[in-house]
Amino acid sequence: MHARDLIGTFRPASFSSRFVGLAIVFFCYNGFCGIISVADLQKRFEVIAKAADGNVGVAVELLETKESILLNGKVQFPMQSVYKLPIGMAVLHEVDKGLLKLTQLIQVTTNDFVTKLQHSPIRDAHPLGAELSVSNLLQQMVSESDGTACDVLLRLLNGPPSVDHYLRELGLTNVVVATSEKEMGQDELAQYRNWATPEGLAGLLRMLHEGRGLSVPGREMLLRFLTETSTGPRRIRGLLPTGTRVAHKTGGSRTVNRLTRATNDAGIVTLSDGRHMAIVVFVSDSAADEVTRDAVIAKISRAAWDYWVAEPP
């Protein structure tokens, strides 16, 4: 039995779940003894977040038990490229319905290219345009965070409102997709229109984990693309044990006048005992440098890992 499951067996039957944040439990595990609580972890998040010199939102959840810890969990944060996760789910939902095919070839023109300041391997590799499959575009959007691929897929979906409708069908009201990548590149403030609360995005990750809103093949494909993510190596996965499986989507804005409006990472981490942790960390309106912002996300991720794995850092 896992240490936290063992702890749970000693909770008094009359203990109300609404007080779990105040619960303190003394436990021993693999020779390590200590006092740990949800409140302790929340406090740890708060201490780590101070280095960001901005706003930080966190949601972590053990998906097998639904135990969760939040920091500013109901506050709206700009998602930036994290919003490609719900867009990817919406695309695969259309594939499941037979309205799109993964092998379908789509013409990508120079009019589809995002601005020069935005990330787009497709634009860089094909300056005159190209014909790419839906599956290729999906992989480029998720694993490489390609802005052009994102906008082409949004076009196939008939725009952001269709993604927003998909999210509402899933019962999510606290994740909003409203603009294209190109719009965000042309207007710095447009990114605030694509927002999520940490709690809402964690809910979407839970749905992905449980296979809600997607077929089994669609879910497996998206999780594979998320696991192959090349961006943000020093964020969620930065301080986790080597080889840890992390299916995640990053997001980030440029730094303008020493202010970075978004440095984000959200995903599903497979713990060493095989259980799964959903984690969302949003850092917004930060005056800290990139190394510090990434470290805030990495340290929060490691703190959550240690809380559920019950091992000393």
CSV table of C-alpha atoms in Angstrom, one decimal:
chain,number,residue,atom,x,y,z
A,1,MET,CA,0.0,0.0,0.0
A,2,HIS,CA,1.2,3.5,-0.8
A,3,ALA,CA,2.1,5.8,2.1
A,4,ARG,CA,-0.7,8.2,1.3
A,5,ASP,CA,-3.2,5.5,0.9
A,6,LEU,CA,-2.1,4.2,4.3
A,7,ILE,CA,-2.5,7.6,5.8
A,8,GLY,CA,-6.0,7.8,4.4
A,9,THR,CA,-7.0,4.6,6.3
A,10,PHE,CA,-6.4,6.3,9.6
A,11,ARG,CA,-8.6,9.4,9.0
A,12,PRO,CA,-11.5,9.5,11.4
A,13,ALA,CA,-14.8,8.6,9.8
A,14,SER,CA,-16.4,11.8,10.9
A,15,PHE,CA,-13.6,14.0,9.4
A,16,SER,CA,-15.2,16.4,6.9
A,17,SER,CA,-13.5,16.6,3.5
A,18,ARG,CA,-13.9,20.3,3.5
A,19,PHE,CA,-11.2,20.5,6.2
A,20,VAL,CA,-8.7,18.4,4.3
A,21,GLY,CA,-6.6,21.6,3.6
A,22,LEU,CA,-6.1,22.0,7.4
A,23,ALA,CA,-5.3,18.3,8.1
A,24,ILE,CA,-1.9,17.5,9.4
A,25,VAL,CA,-0.6,13.9,9.3
A,26,PHE,CA,2.5,12.4,10.8
A,27,PHE,CA,3.8,9.6,8.7
A,28,CYS,CA,6.9,7.5,8.1
A,29,TYR,CA,7.9,6.2,4.7
A,30,ASN,CA,11.1,4.4,3.7
A,31,GLY,CA,12.7,5.7,6.9
A,32,PHE,CA,11.7,9.3,6.3
A,33,CYS,CA,9.4,10.7,8.9
A,34,GLY,CA,7.7,14.1,8.9
A,35,ILE,CA,4.6,16.2,9.1
A,36,ILE,CA,2.9,17.0,5.8
A,37,SER,CA,-0.5,18.6,4.9
A,38,VAL,CA,-2.2,20.2,2.0
A,39,ALA,CA,-1.8,23.5,3.8
A,40,ASP,CA,2.0,22.9,4.0
A,41,LEU,CA,2.1,22.3,0.2
A,42,GLN,CA,0.1,25.4,-0.5
A,43,LYS,CA,2.5,27.4,1.6
A,44,ARG,CA,5.4,25.9,-0.3
A,45,PHE,CA,3.8,26.9,-3.5
A,46,GLU,CA,3.4,30.5,-2.2
A,47,VAL,CA,7.0,30.7,-1.2
A,48,ILE,CA,8.3,29.4,-4.5
A,49,ALA,CA,5.9,31.7,-6.4
A,50,LYS,CA,7.4,34.9,-4.8
A,51,ALA,CA,10.4,34.6,-7.1
A,52,ALA,CA,8.3,35.2,-10.2
A,53,ASP,CA,7.7,38.8,-9.2
A,54,GLY,CA,4.2,38.5,-10.8
A,55,ASN,CA,1.1,36.4,-10.6
A,56,VAL,CA,1.2,32.7,-10.2
A,57,GLY,CA,-1.6,30.2,-10.4
A,58,VAL,CA,-1.3,26.5,-9.6
A,59,ALA,CA,-3.6,23.4,-9.8
A,60,VAL,CA,-2.3,19.9,-9.0
A,61,GLU,CA,-4.4,16.9,-8.7
A,62,LEU,CA,-3.8,13.2,-8.1
A,63,LEU,CA,-6.0,11.9,-10.9
A,64,GLU,CA,-6.7,8.5,-9.3
A,65,THR,CA,-8.1,10.0,-6.1
A,66,LYS,CA,-9.0,13.5,-7.2
A,67,GLU,CA,-7.1,15.0,-4.3
A,68,SER,CA,-6.1,18.5,-5.4
A,69,ILE,CA,-4.2,21.6,-4.2
A,70,LEU,CA,-4.7,25.0,-5.6
A,71,LEU,CA,-3.0,28.4,-5.5
A,72,ASN,CA,-5.1,31.1,-7.1
A,73,GLY,CA,-7.0,28.3,-8.7
A,74,LYS,CA,-10.0,30.3,-9.8
A,75,VAL,CA,-8.1,33.3,-11.2
A,76,GLN,CA,-8.1,33.8,-14.9
A,77,PHE,CA,-4.6,33.6,-16.6
A,78,PRO,CA,-3.7,34.0,-20.3
A,79,MET,CA,-3.0,30.5,-21.7
A,80,GLN,CA,-0.8,31.5,-24.6
A,81,SER,CA,0.1,28.3,-26.4
A,82,VAL,CA,-1.3,26.0,-23.7
A,83,TYR,CA,-4.6,26.8,-25.6
A,84,LYS,CA,-3.3,24.4,-28.3
A,85,LEU,CA,-4.3,21.5,-26.0
A,86,PRO,CA,-8.0,22.2,-26.2
A,87,ILE,CA,-7.7,23.0,-29.9
A,88,GLY,CA,-6.0,19.7,-30.4
A,89,MET,CA,-8.8,17.9,-28.6
A,90,ALA,CA,-11.4,19.7,-30.7
A,91,VAL,CA,-9.6,18.7,-33.9
A,92,LEU,CA,-9.5,15.0,-32.8
A,93,HIS,CA,-13.2,15.2,-31.8
A,94,GLU,CA,-14.0,16.2,-35.4
A,95,VAL,CA,-11.9,13.3,-36.6
A,96,ASP,CA,-13.9,11.0,-34.3
A,97,LYS,CA,-17.1,12.3,-35.9
A,98,GLY,CA,-15.8,11.7,-39.4
A,99,LEU,CA,-15.8,15.4,-40.3
A,100,LEU,CA,-12.0,15.5,-40.7
A,101,LYS,CA,-9.5,12.8,-41.6
A,102,LEU,CA,-6.0,12.5,-40.3
A,103,THR,CA,-4.7,11.7,-43.8
A,104,GLN,CA,-6.5,14.7,-45.3
A,105,LEU,CA,-4.1,17.1,-47.1
A,106,ILE,CA,-4.4,20.8,-46.3
A,107,GLN,CA,-2.9,23.6,-48.3
A,108,VAL,CA,-0.9,25.9,-46.1
A,109,THR,CA,-0.3,29.3,-47.8
A,110,THR,CA,1.8,32.3,-46.9
A,111,ASN,CA,-1.4,34.0,-45.8
A,112,ASP,CA,-1.6,31.4,-43.0
A,113,PHE,CA,1.8,32.2,-41.6
A,114,VAL,CA,1.9,33.8,-38.2
A,115,THR,CA,4.0,36.9,-37.7
A,116,LYS,CA,7.8,36.8,-37.9
A,117,LEU,CA,8.2,37.2,-34.2
A,118,GLN,CA,6.1,34.1,-33.5
A,119,HIS,CA,7.3,30.5,-33.5
A,120,SER,CA,6.6,28.5,-36.7
A,121,PRO,CA,8.8,25.7,-37.9
A,122,ILE,CA,6.4,25.1,-40.8
A,123,ARG,CA,6.8,28.7,-42.0
A,124,ASP,CA,10.6,28.5,-41.6
A,125,ALA,CA,10.8,25.2,-43.5
A,126,HIS,CA,8.3,26.1,-46.2
A,127,PRO,CA,8.6,29.8,-47.0
A,128,LEU,CA,6.4,29.4,-50.1
A,129,GLY,CA,3.8,27.3,-48.4
A,130,ALA,CA,3.1,23.5,-48.4
A,131,GLU,CA,0.6,20.8,-48.5
A,132,LEU,CA,0.4,19.0,-45.1
A,133,SER,CA,-1.8,16.3,-43.6
A,134,VAL,CA,-4.1,17.0,-40.6
A,135,SER,CA,-2.0,14.6,-38.5
A,136,ASN,CA,1.2,16.4,-39.4
A,137,LEU,CA,-0.4,19.8,-38.6
A,138,LEU,CA,-1.6,18.4,-35.3
A,139,GLN,CA,1.8,17.0,-34.4
A,140,GLN,CA,3.5,20.3,-35.3
A,141,MET,CA,1.0,22.3,-33.3
A,142,VAL,CA,1.2,20.2,-30.1
A,143,SER,CA,4.8,18.9,-30.0
A,144,GLU,CA,6.5,21.9,-31.6
A,145,SER,CA,4.0,24.6,-30.7
A,146,ASP,CA,3.8,25.8,-34.3
A,147,GLY,CA,1.6,28.9,-34.5
A,148,THR,CA,0.9,28.5,-38.2
A,149,ALA,CA,-0.3,24.9,-37.7
A,150,CYS,CA,-2.5,26.1,-35.0
A,151,ASP,CA,-4.2,28.7,-37.1
A,152,VAL,CA,-4.7,26.3,-40.1
A,153,LEU,CA,-6.4,23.8,-37.8
A,154,LEU,CA,-8.5,26.6,-36.3
A,155,ARG,CA,-9.6,27.5,-39.9
A,156,LEU,CA,-10.6,23.9,-40.5
A,157,LEU,CA,-12.7,24.0,-37.3
A,158,ASN,CA,-14.4,27.3,-38.5
A,159,GLY,CA,-12.6,29.4,-35.9
A,160,PRO,CA,-12.2,29.7,-32.2
A,161,PRO,CA,-15.9,29.7,-31.4
A,162,SER,CA,-16.1,26.0,-32.4
A,163,VAL,CA,-13.4,25.1,-29.9
A,164,ASP,CA,-15.2,27.1,-27.2
A,165,HIS,CA,-18.4,25.2,-28.1
A,166,TYR,CA,-16.6,21.9,-27.7
A,167,LEU,CA,-15.4,23.0,-24.3
A,168,ARG,CA,-18.9,23.9,-23.2
A,169,GLU,CA,-20.1,20.5,-24.3
A,170,LEU,CA,-17.6,19.0,-22.0
A,171,GLY,CA,-19.0,21.1,-19.2
A,172,LEU,CA,-16.0,23.5,-18.9
A,173,THR,CA,-16.8,27.2,-18.5
A,174,ASN,CA,-13.4,28.3,-17.1
A,175,VAL,CA,-11.3,27.6,-20.2
A,176,VAL,CA,-11.9,30.0,-23.1
A,177,VAL,CA,-10.5,30.0,-26.7
A,178,ALA,CA,-11.3,33.3,-28.4
A,179,THR,CA,-8.5,34.3,-30.8
A,180,SER,CA,-6.0,33.0,-33.3
A,181,GLU,CA,-2.2,32.8,-33.0
A,182,LYS,CA,-1.8,35.6,-35.6
A,183,GLU,CA,-4.2,37.8,-33.7
A,184,MET,CA,-2.1,37.3,-30.6
A,185,GLY,CA,1.0,38.2,-32.6
A,186,GLN,CA,-0.5,41.4,-33.9
A,187,ASP,CA,-1.9,42.6,-30.6
A,188,GLU,CA,0.0,41.8,-27.4
A,189,LEU,CA,-3.2,42.2,-25.3
A,190,ALA,CA,-5.2,39.7,-27.4
A,191,GLN,CA,-3.6,36.9,-25.5
A,192,TYR,CA,-5.7,37.7,-22.4
A,193,ARG,CA,-8.8,36.7,-24.3
A,194,ASN,CA,-7.6,33.1,-24.4
A,195,TRP,CA,-7.7,32.4,-20.7
A,196,ALA,CA,-8.2,29.6,-18.2
A,197,THR,CA,-8.2,29.2,-14.5
A,198,PRO,CA,-5.7,26.7,-13.2
A,199,GLU,CA,-8.6,24.7,-11.8
A,200,GLY,CA,-10.3,24.7,-15.2
A,201,LEU,CA,-7.3,23.5,-17.1
A,202,ALA,CA,-6.7,20.8,-14.6
A,203,GLY,CA,-10.2,19.7,-15.2
A,204,LEU,CA,-9.5,19.4,-18.9
A,205,LEU,CA,-6.4,17.3,-18.2
A,206,ARG,CA,-8.6,15.1,-16.0
A,207,MET,CA,-11.0,14.6,-18.9
A,208,LEU,CA,-8.2,13.8,-21.3
A,209,HIS,CA,-6.8,11.2,-18.8
A,210,GLU,CA,-10.2,9.6,-18.4
A,211,GLY,CA,-10.9,9.7,-22.2
A,212,ARG,CA,-13.9,12.0,-22.0
A,213,GLY,CA,-14.6,13.8,-25.3
A,214,LEU,CA,-12.2,11.7,-27.3
A,215,SER,CA,-12.0,8.2,-28.8
A,216,VAL,CA,-9.3,5.9,-27.5
A,217,PRO,CA,-7.1,6.3,-30.7
A,218,GLY,CA,-7.6,10.1,-30.5
A,219,ARG,CA,-6.6,10.2,-26.8
A,220,GLU,CA,-3.6,8.0,-27.4
A,221,MET,CA,-2.4,10.1,-30.3
A,222,LEU,CA,-2.7,13.4,-28.4
A,223,LEU,CA,-0.9,12.0,-25.3
A,224,ARG,CA,1.9,10.8,-27.6
A,225,PHE,CA,2.3,14.2,-29.2
A,226,LEU,CA,2.2,15.9,-25.7
A,227,THR,CA,4.9,13.5,-24.5
A,228,GLU,CA,7.0,14.4,-27.5
A,229,THR,CA,6.8,18.1,-26.6
A,230,SER,CA,10.2,19.7,-27.3
A,231,THR,CA,9.5,23.1,-25.7
A,232,GLY,CA,10.0,24.0,-22.0
A,233,PRO,CA,12.4,21.4,-20.9
A,234,ARG,CA,13.2,23.3,-17.7
A,235,ARG,CA,9.6,23.8,-16.6
A,236,ILE,CA,7.4,20.8,-15.4
A,237,ARG,CA,10.0,18.2,-16.2
A,238,GLY,CA,13.0,20.4,-15.1
A,239,LEU,CA,13.6,18.9,-11.6
A,240,LEU,CA,11.7,15.6,-12.0
A,241,PRO,CA,13.7,12.3,-12.0
A,242,THR,CA,15.3,11.4,-15.3
A,243,GLY,CA,13.0,9.4,-17.5
A,244,THR,CA,9.7,10.6,-15.9
A,245,ARG,CA,6.9,10.5,-18.4
A,246,VAL,CA,5.4,14.0,-18.8
A,247,ALA,CA,2.7,14.7,-21.4
A,248,HIS,CA,2.5,18.5,-21.4
A,249,LYS,CA,1.8,21.7,-23.3
A,250,THR,CA,3.8,24.8,-22.7
A,251,GLY,CA,2.9,28.4,-23.5
A,252,GLY,CA,4.8,31.7,-23.3
A,253,SER,CA,4.8,35.3,-24.5
A,254,ARG,CA,7.6,37.6,-25.5
A,255,THR,CA,9.1,39.9,-22.9
A,256,VAL,CA,8.2,43.6,-23.6
A,257,ASN,CA,9.5,46.4,-21.5
A,258,ARG,CA,10.8,43.8,-19.0
A,259,LEU,CA,7.4,42.3,-18.5
A,260,THR,CA,6.5,38.8,-19.6
A,261,ARG,CA,2.8,38.3,-19.7
A,262,ALA,CA,2.8,34.5,-19.8
A,263,THR,CA,5.1,31.6,-18.9
A,264,ASN,CA,3.1,28.4,-18.6
A,265,ASP,CA,3.2,24.7,-18.5
A,266,ALA,CA,0.4,22.2,-18.0
A,267,GLY,CA,0.3,18.4,-18.3
A,268,ILE,CA,0.0,14.9,-16.9
A,269,VAL,CA,3.0,13.4,-15.0
A,270,THR,CA,3.3,9.7,-14.4
A,271,LEU,CA,4.5,9.2,-10.8
A,272,SER,CA,7.1,6.6,-9.9
A,273,ASP,CA,4.4,4.3,-8.6
A,274,GLY,CA,2.3,4.5,-11.8
A,275,ARG,CA,-0.3,6.9,-10.6
A,276,HIS,CA,-0.9,10.2,-12.5
A,277,MET,CA,-0.6,13.8,-11.4
A,278,ALA,CA,-2.3,16.6,-13.4
A,279,ILE,CA,-0.4,19.9,-13.0
A,280,VAL,CA,-1.0,23.4,-14.2
A,281,VAL,CA,1.3,26.3,-13.5
A,282,PHE,CA,0.6,29.7,-15.0
A,283,VAL,CA,3.0,32.6,-14.4
A,284,SER,CA,1.7,35.9,-15.7
A,285,ASP,CA,2.8,39.6,-15.7
A,286,SER,CA,6.2,38.6,-14.4
A,287,ALA,CA,9.2,40.9,-14.0
A,288,ALA,CA,11.6,38.0,-13.4
A,289,ASP,CA,14.0,36.6,-16.1
A,290,GLU,CA,13.3,33.4,-18.0
A,291,VAL,CA,15.5,31.2,-15.9
A,292,THR,CA,13.7,32.3,-12.8
A,293,ARG,CA,10.2,31.9,-14.3
A,294,ASP,CA,11.1,28.4,-15.5
A,295,ALA,CA,12.5,27.5,-12.1
A,296,VAL,CA,9.3,28.5,-10.4
A,297,ILE,CA,7.4,26.0,-12.5
A,298,ALA,CA,10.0,23.3,-12.0
A,299,LYS,CA,10.1,23.8,-8.2
A,300,ILE,CA,6.4,23.7,-7.9
A,301,SER,CA,6.3,20.5,-10.0
A,302,ARG,CA,8.9,18.9,-7.8
A,303,ALA,CA,7.2,19.9,-4.6
A,304,ALA,CA,3.9,18.3,-5.8
A,305,TRP,CA,5.9,15.2,-6.9
A,306,ASP,CA,7.5,14.8,-3.5
A,307,TYR,CA,4.1,15.3,-1.8
A,308,TRP,CA,2.5,12.3,-3.5
A,309,VAL,CA,5.6,10.1,-3.9
A,310,ALA,CA,6.3,10.7,-0.2
A,311,GLU,CA,10.0,10.7,-0.6
A,312,PRO,CA,12.5,13.4,0.6
A,313,PRO,CA,13.7,15.8,-2.0
